[in-house]
Protein backbone atom coordinates (compact mmCIF):
# COMPACT_ATOMS: atom_id res chain seq x y z
CA UNK A 1 78.04 73.20 -138.51
CA UNK A 2 74.97 74.67 -140.18
CA UNK A 3 74.41 75.54 -143.82
CA UNK A 4 71.39 77.74 -144.33
CA UNK A 5 69.79 79.98 -146.94
CA UNK A 6 67.51 82.87 -146.07
CA UNK A 7 65.69 85.32 -148.30
CA UNK A 8 65.31 89.03 -147.80
CA UNK A 9 62.33 90.32 -149.81
CA UNK A 10 61.23 93.95 -149.85
CA UNK A 11 60.46 96.94 -152.03
CA UNK A 12 63.45 99.24 -152.51
CA UNK A 13 63.57 102.80 -153.85
CA UNK A 14 66.59 103.37 -156.11
CA UNK A 15 68.84 106.27 -155.12
CA UNK A 16 69.21 108.20 -158.38
CA UNK A 17 66.11 107.23 -160.34
CA UNK A 18 63.82 107.48 -157.27
CA UNK A 19 61.82 104.54 -158.63
CA UNK A 20 60.79 101.45 -156.65
CA UNK A 21 61.85 97.86 -157.34
CA UNK A 22 60.74 94.59 -155.77
CA UNK A 23 63.92 92.91 -154.55
CA UNK A 24 64.54 89.28 -153.64
CA UNK A 25 67.88 88.82 -151.92
CA UNK A 26 69.42 85.47 -150.99
CA UNK A 27 72.00 85.05 -148.25
CA UNK A 28 74.05 81.87 -147.89
CA UNK A 29 75.55 81.13 -144.49
CA UNK A 30 78.15 78.65 -143.34
CA UNK A 31 78.15 78.69 -139.57
CA UNK A 32 80.33 77.09 -136.92
CA UNK A 33 79.00 77.94 -133.45
CA UNK A 34 81.61 78.46 -130.76
CA UNK A 35 79.62 78.14 -127.56
CA UNK A 36 76.97 80.82 -127.87
CA UNK A 37 79.16 83.18 -129.88
CA UNK A 38 80.30 83.31 -133.49
CA UNK A 39 82.19 85.84 -135.59
CA UNK A 40 80.75 86.64 -139.00
CA UNK A 41 82.84 87.17 -142.12
CA UNK A 42 80.91 88.62 -145.07
CA UNK A 43 82.10 87.95 -148.62
CA UNK A 44 81.15 90.42 -151.38
CA UNK A 45 81.54 89.28 -154.98
CA UNK A 46 79.35 89.61 -158.06
CA UNK A 47 80.15 86.31 -159.76
CA UNK A 48 78.63 83.01 -158.64
CA UNK A 49 78.37 83.27 -154.91
CA UNK A 50 79.88 81.28 -152.75
CA UNK A 51 78.20 78.20 -151.37
CA UNK A 52 76.65 74.88 -152.07
CA UNK A 53 76.74 74.14 -148.34
CA UNK A 54 80.39 73.27 -147.69
CA UNK A 55 81.45 73.44 -151.36
CA UNK A 56 83.03 76.85 -151.85
CA UNK A 57 83.02 78.46 -155.26
CA UNK A 58 84.91 81.41 -156.85
CA UNK A 59 88.57 82.08 -155.88
CA UNK A 60 87.39 82.33 -152.26
CA UNK A 61 87.82 78.56 -151.97
CA UNK A 62 91.58 79.18 -151.73
CA UNK A 63 91.21 81.23 -148.55
CA UNK A 64 87.97 79.99 -146.97
CA UNK A 65 87.56 76.58 -145.36
CA UNK A 66 88.74 74.42 -142.51
CA UNK A 67 92.25 75.42 -141.36
CA UNK A 68 92.54 78.02 -144.14
CA UNK A 69 93.10 81.75 -143.81
CA UNK A 70 89.42 82.31 -143.04
CA UNK A 71 88.99 79.23 -140.89
CA UNK A 72 85.43 77.89 -140.83
CA UNK A 73 86.27 76.23 -137.53
CA UNK A 74 86.54 79.73 -136.04
CA UNK A 75 84.35 81.98 -138.18
CA UNK A 76 80.87 82.05 -139.64
CA UNK A 77 80.66 83.01 -143.32
CA UNK A 78 77.87 85.08 -144.84
CA UNK A 79 77.68 85.45 -148.63
CA UNK A 80 74.99 87.38 -150.47
CA UNK A 81 73.85 86.69 -154.00
CA UNK A 82 73.78 90.26 -155.22
CA UNK A 83 70.76 91.53 -157.18
CA UNK A 84 70.90 90.68 -160.84
CA UNK A 85 73.69 88.09 -160.79
CA UNK A 86 71.43 85.23 -161.94
CA UNK A 87 72.87 82.74 -159.45
CA UNK A 88 71.75 79.14 -160.06
CA UNK A 89 70.08 80.30 -163.31
CA UNK A 90 67.41 82.08 -161.28
CA UNK A 91 65.75 84.21 -163.97
CA UNK A 92 63.59 85.96 -161.37
CA UNK A 93 66.72 87.54 -159.92
CA UNK A 94 67.86 89.05 -163.24
CA UNK A 95 67.40 92.78 -163.81
CA UNK A 96 66.64 94.12 -167.28
CA UNK A 97 66.57 97.83 -166.44
CA UNK A 98 70.09 97.67 -165.03
CA UNK A 99 70.95 101.29 -165.82
CA UNK A 100 68.62 102.44 -163.04
CA UNK A 101 70.92 100.77 -160.48
CA UNK A 102 74.30 101.78 -159.10
CA UNK A 103 76.79 100.38 -156.59
CA UNK A 104 75.32 102.43 -153.74
CA UNK A 105 71.90 100.83 -154.30
CA UNK A 106 73.36 97.35 -153.91
CA UNK A 107 75.27 98.36 -150.77
CA UNK A 108 72.08 99.87 -149.34
CA UNK A 109 70.14 96.69 -150.15
CA UNK A 110 72.91 94.71 -148.40
CA UNK A 111 72.59 96.94 -145.37
CA UNK A 112 68.79 96.56 -145.25
CA UNK A 113 69.11 92.79 -145.68
CA UNK A 114 71.56 92.55 -142.78
CA UNK A 115 69.07 94.43 -140.62
CA UNK A 116 66.33 92.04 -141.68
CA UNK A 117 68.58 89.13 -140.70
CA UNK A 118 69.21 90.93 -137.38
CA UNK A 119 72.96 91.12 -137.95
CA UNK A 120 74.36 94.31 -136.42
CA UNK A 121 78.09 93.52 -136.38
CA UNK A 122 80.45 91.82 -138.82
CA UNK A 123 84.00 90.81 -137.91
CA UNK A 124 85.37 91.18 -141.45
CA UNK A 125 84.01 92.21 -144.83
CA UNK A 126 85.96 90.99 -147.85
CA UNK A 127 85.29 91.95 -151.47
CA UNK A 128 87.21 91.82 -154.74
CA UNK A 129 86.76 94.00 -157.82
CA UNK A 130 83.06 94.95 -158.08
CA UNK A 131 82.43 93.31 -154.71
CA UNK A 132 85.21 95.38 -153.20
CA UNK A 133 83.65 98.57 -154.51
CA UNK A 134 80.31 97.58 -153.00
CA UNK A 135 82.15 96.85 -149.74
CA UNK A 136 83.55 100.40 -149.78
CA UNK A 137 80.02 101.73 -150.31
CA UNK A 138 78.68 99.63 -147.42
CA UNK A 139 81.50 100.64 -145.06
CA UNK A 140 80.81 104.34 -145.65
CA UNK A 141 77.04 103.86 -145.52
CA UNK A 142 77.17 102.02 -142.18
CA UNK A 143 80.47 103.05 -140.53
CA UNK A 144 79.92 100.99 -137.34
CA UNK A 145 79.00 97.70 -139.04
CA UNK A 146 82.29 96.04 -140.01
CA UNK A 147 85.30 95.65 -137.72
CA UNK A 148 87.73 94.83 -140.57
CA UNK A 149 87.13 96.12 -144.11
CA UNK A 150 89.23 94.27 -146.71
CA UNK A 151 88.77 95.56 -150.29
CA UNK A 152 90.82 93.56 -152.82
CA UNK A 153 91.92 94.90 -156.24
CA UNK A 154 89.42 97.73 -156.17
CA UNK A 155 89.01 101.40 -155.27
CA UNK A 156 86.47 103.68 -153.60
CA UNK A 157 85.59 105.23 -156.95
CA UNK A 158 85.48 104.22 -160.60
CA UNK A 159 88.16 106.29 -162.39
CA UNK A 160 87.77 107.61 -165.92
CA UNK A 161 89.69 104.66 -167.39
CA UNK A 162 87.22 102.19 -165.83
CA UNK A 163 84.21 104.29 -166.82
CA UNK A 164 85.46 104.46 -170.42
CA UNK A 165 85.96 100.71 -170.66
CA UNK A 166 82.60 100.00 -169.03
CA UNK A 167 81.04 102.26 -171.66
CA UNK A 168 82.74 100.21 -174.41
CA UNK A 169 81.63 96.99 -172.72
CA UNK A 170 78.04 98.19 -172.52
CA UNK A 171 78.02 99.00 -176.24
CA UNK A 172 79.43 95.57 -177.07
CA UNK A 173 76.87 93.87 -174.82
CA UNK A 174 73.98 95.69 -176.50
CA UNK A 175 75.13 95.58 -180.14
CA UNK A 176 77.23 92.47 -180.75
CA UNK A 177 75.85 89.25 -182.24
CA UNK A 178 77.97 87.40 -179.61
CA UNK A 179 77.83 89.93 -176.78
CA UNK A 180 79.34 87.93 -173.90
CA UNK A 181 82.07 86.43 -176.07
CA UNK A 182 83.11 89.76 -177.61
CA UNK A 183 82.88 91.68 -174.33
CA UNK A 184 85.11 89.12 -172.65
CA UNK A 185 87.69 89.33 -175.42
CA UNK A 186 87.86 93.07 -174.95
CA UNK A 187 88.04 92.76 -171.15
CA UNK A 188 90.86 90.21 -171.24
CA UNK A 189 93.09 92.64 -173.13
CA UNK A 190 92.79 95.07 -170.19
CA UNK A 191 94.13 92.68 -167.54
CA UNK A 192 97.70 92.69 -168.86
CA UNK A 193 100.17 95.27 -170.11
CA UNK A 194 101.59 95.01 -173.67
CA UNK A 195 104.87 93.84 -172.14
CA UNK A 196 103.06 91.10 -170.20
CA UNK A 197 101.39 89.84 -173.39
CA UNK A 198 104.76 89.75 -175.11
CA UNK A 199 106.36 87.83 -172.25
CA UNK A 200 103.53 85.30 -172.12
CA UNK A 201 102.96 84.66 -175.82
CA UNK A 202 105.94 86.07 -177.75
CA UNK A 203 103.99 85.93 -181.04
CA UNK A 204 103.91 82.13 -180.84
CA UNK A 205 101.53 80.17 -183.08
CA UNK A 206 98.89 77.68 -182.00
CA UNK A 207 98.56 76.46 -185.56
CA UNK A 208 99.04 77.91 -189.03
CA UNK A 209 97.82 81.53 -189.06
CA UNK A 210 96.37 81.22 -185.53
CA UNK A 211 98.32 82.83 -182.73
CA UNK A 212 98.38 81.51 -179.16
CA UNK A 213 97.10 84.84 -177.90
CA UNK A 214 94.06 84.43 -180.19
CA UNK A 215 93.51 80.92 -178.84
CA UNK A 216 93.76 82.27 -175.27
CA UNK A 217 91.20 84.98 -175.98
CA UNK A 218 88.91 82.49 -177.71
CA UNK A 219 89.04 80.16 -174.68
CA UNK A 220 88.08 82.88 -172.22
CA UNK A 221 85.31 84.24 -174.45
CA UNK A 222 83.69 80.84 -174.87
CA UNK A 223 84.10 80.01 -171.19
CA UNK A 224 82.21 83.14 -170.14
CA UNK A 225 79.39 82.42 -172.61
CA UNK A 226 78.67 79.17 -170.75
CA UNK A 227 78.84 80.48 -167.19
CA UNK A 228 77.22 83.91 -167.24
CA UNK A 229 73.93 85.35 -168.46
CA UNK A 230 73.84 88.48 -170.61
CA UNK A 231 71.58 90.36 -168.18
CA UNK A 232 73.88 89.53 -165.25
CA UNK A 233 76.98 90.72 -167.11
CA UNK A 234 75.27 93.98 -168.05
CA UNK A 235 74.35 94.55 -164.41
CA UNK A 236 77.87 93.74 -163.21
CA UNK A 237 79.33 96.18 -165.74
CA UNK A 238 76.91 98.90 -164.58
CA UNK A 239 77.89 98.42 -160.93
CA UNK A 240 81.60 98.54 -161.77
CA UNK A 241 81.05 101.84 -163.58
CA UNK A 242 79.14 103.48 -160.71
CA UNK A 243 81.35 102.88 -157.64
CA UNK A 244 81.63 106.31 -156.01
CA UNK A 245 81.57 106.77 -152.25
CA UNK A 246 82.74 110.41 -152.37
CA UNK A 247 82.92 113.35 -154.76
CA UNK A 248 86.67 113.90 -154.36
CA UNK A 249 89.76 112.85 -152.39
CA UNK A 250 89.15 115.26 -149.50
CA UNK A 251 85.51 114.20 -149.17
CA UNK A 252 86.61 110.56 -149.16
CA UNK A 253 89.12 111.17 -146.35
CA UNK A 254 86.41 112.78 -144.23
CA UNK A 255 84.02 109.87 -144.82
CA UNK A 256 86.72 107.24 -144.29
CA UNK A 257 87.57 108.75 -140.89
CA UNK A 258 84.01 108.03 -139.77
CA UNK A 259 84.52 104.27 -140.30
CA UNK A 260 85.13 102.66 -136.93
CA UNK A 261 86.69 99.47 -138.29
CA UNK A 262 90.21 98.89 -139.56
CA UNK A 263 90.68 99.19 -143.34
CA UNK A 264 93.09 96.73 -144.98
CA UNK A 265 93.61 97.46 -148.70
CA UNK A 266 94.89 94.54 -150.79
């Protein structure tokens, strides 16, 4: 087994703003060689990516590892630290002018980084939420690259509902005295329906005049404050807002037909 970290460093011209940025891109690999051949699984996610050698982070640790669904005895794993996510408190990787970026830019940077690493074929690409949107962008950008595209809890475009909530999030992040805390409170109310909140909390009290749902929101707000930087959260919100691989449904179907790999939507 080999655990390795490589850096892709280059100047990149952003798609919409047509301005150049100096990009440092880190790729973490967990490799099990099978003779002279190995299959590569690429994991796309915006939160803390994925490796401290064999210690897997994020929810991926439930599906990646020895004798798990993505078996590291059979597959090599490649995980990129996406631009701006501030992994390992690396301030040099943070991006202040985040509004110049979109999801396509990150997918294009991924594609260029794979070329720099001389990787021309990936057995499976897996991405959830923002990472899944970037995976869609990458699959359309390089239709021959990935044999199995697995987007999880995401779509090929950001619908109006997502765009609206990202707009609210961005205003909270730029105007609140506790931006991460308040943005997380707002976001948590979007992950459940009113009926689900009722079933979970049923107006129960944590203490006098303090509801359990308020305690739950408080916990998640404070937790995010300690694990995420403001600049990284702004960038993540911007990428979520800008997922858009096609102008409309018909255009998407045409582009999706060009993808040579199998698409498995979860």
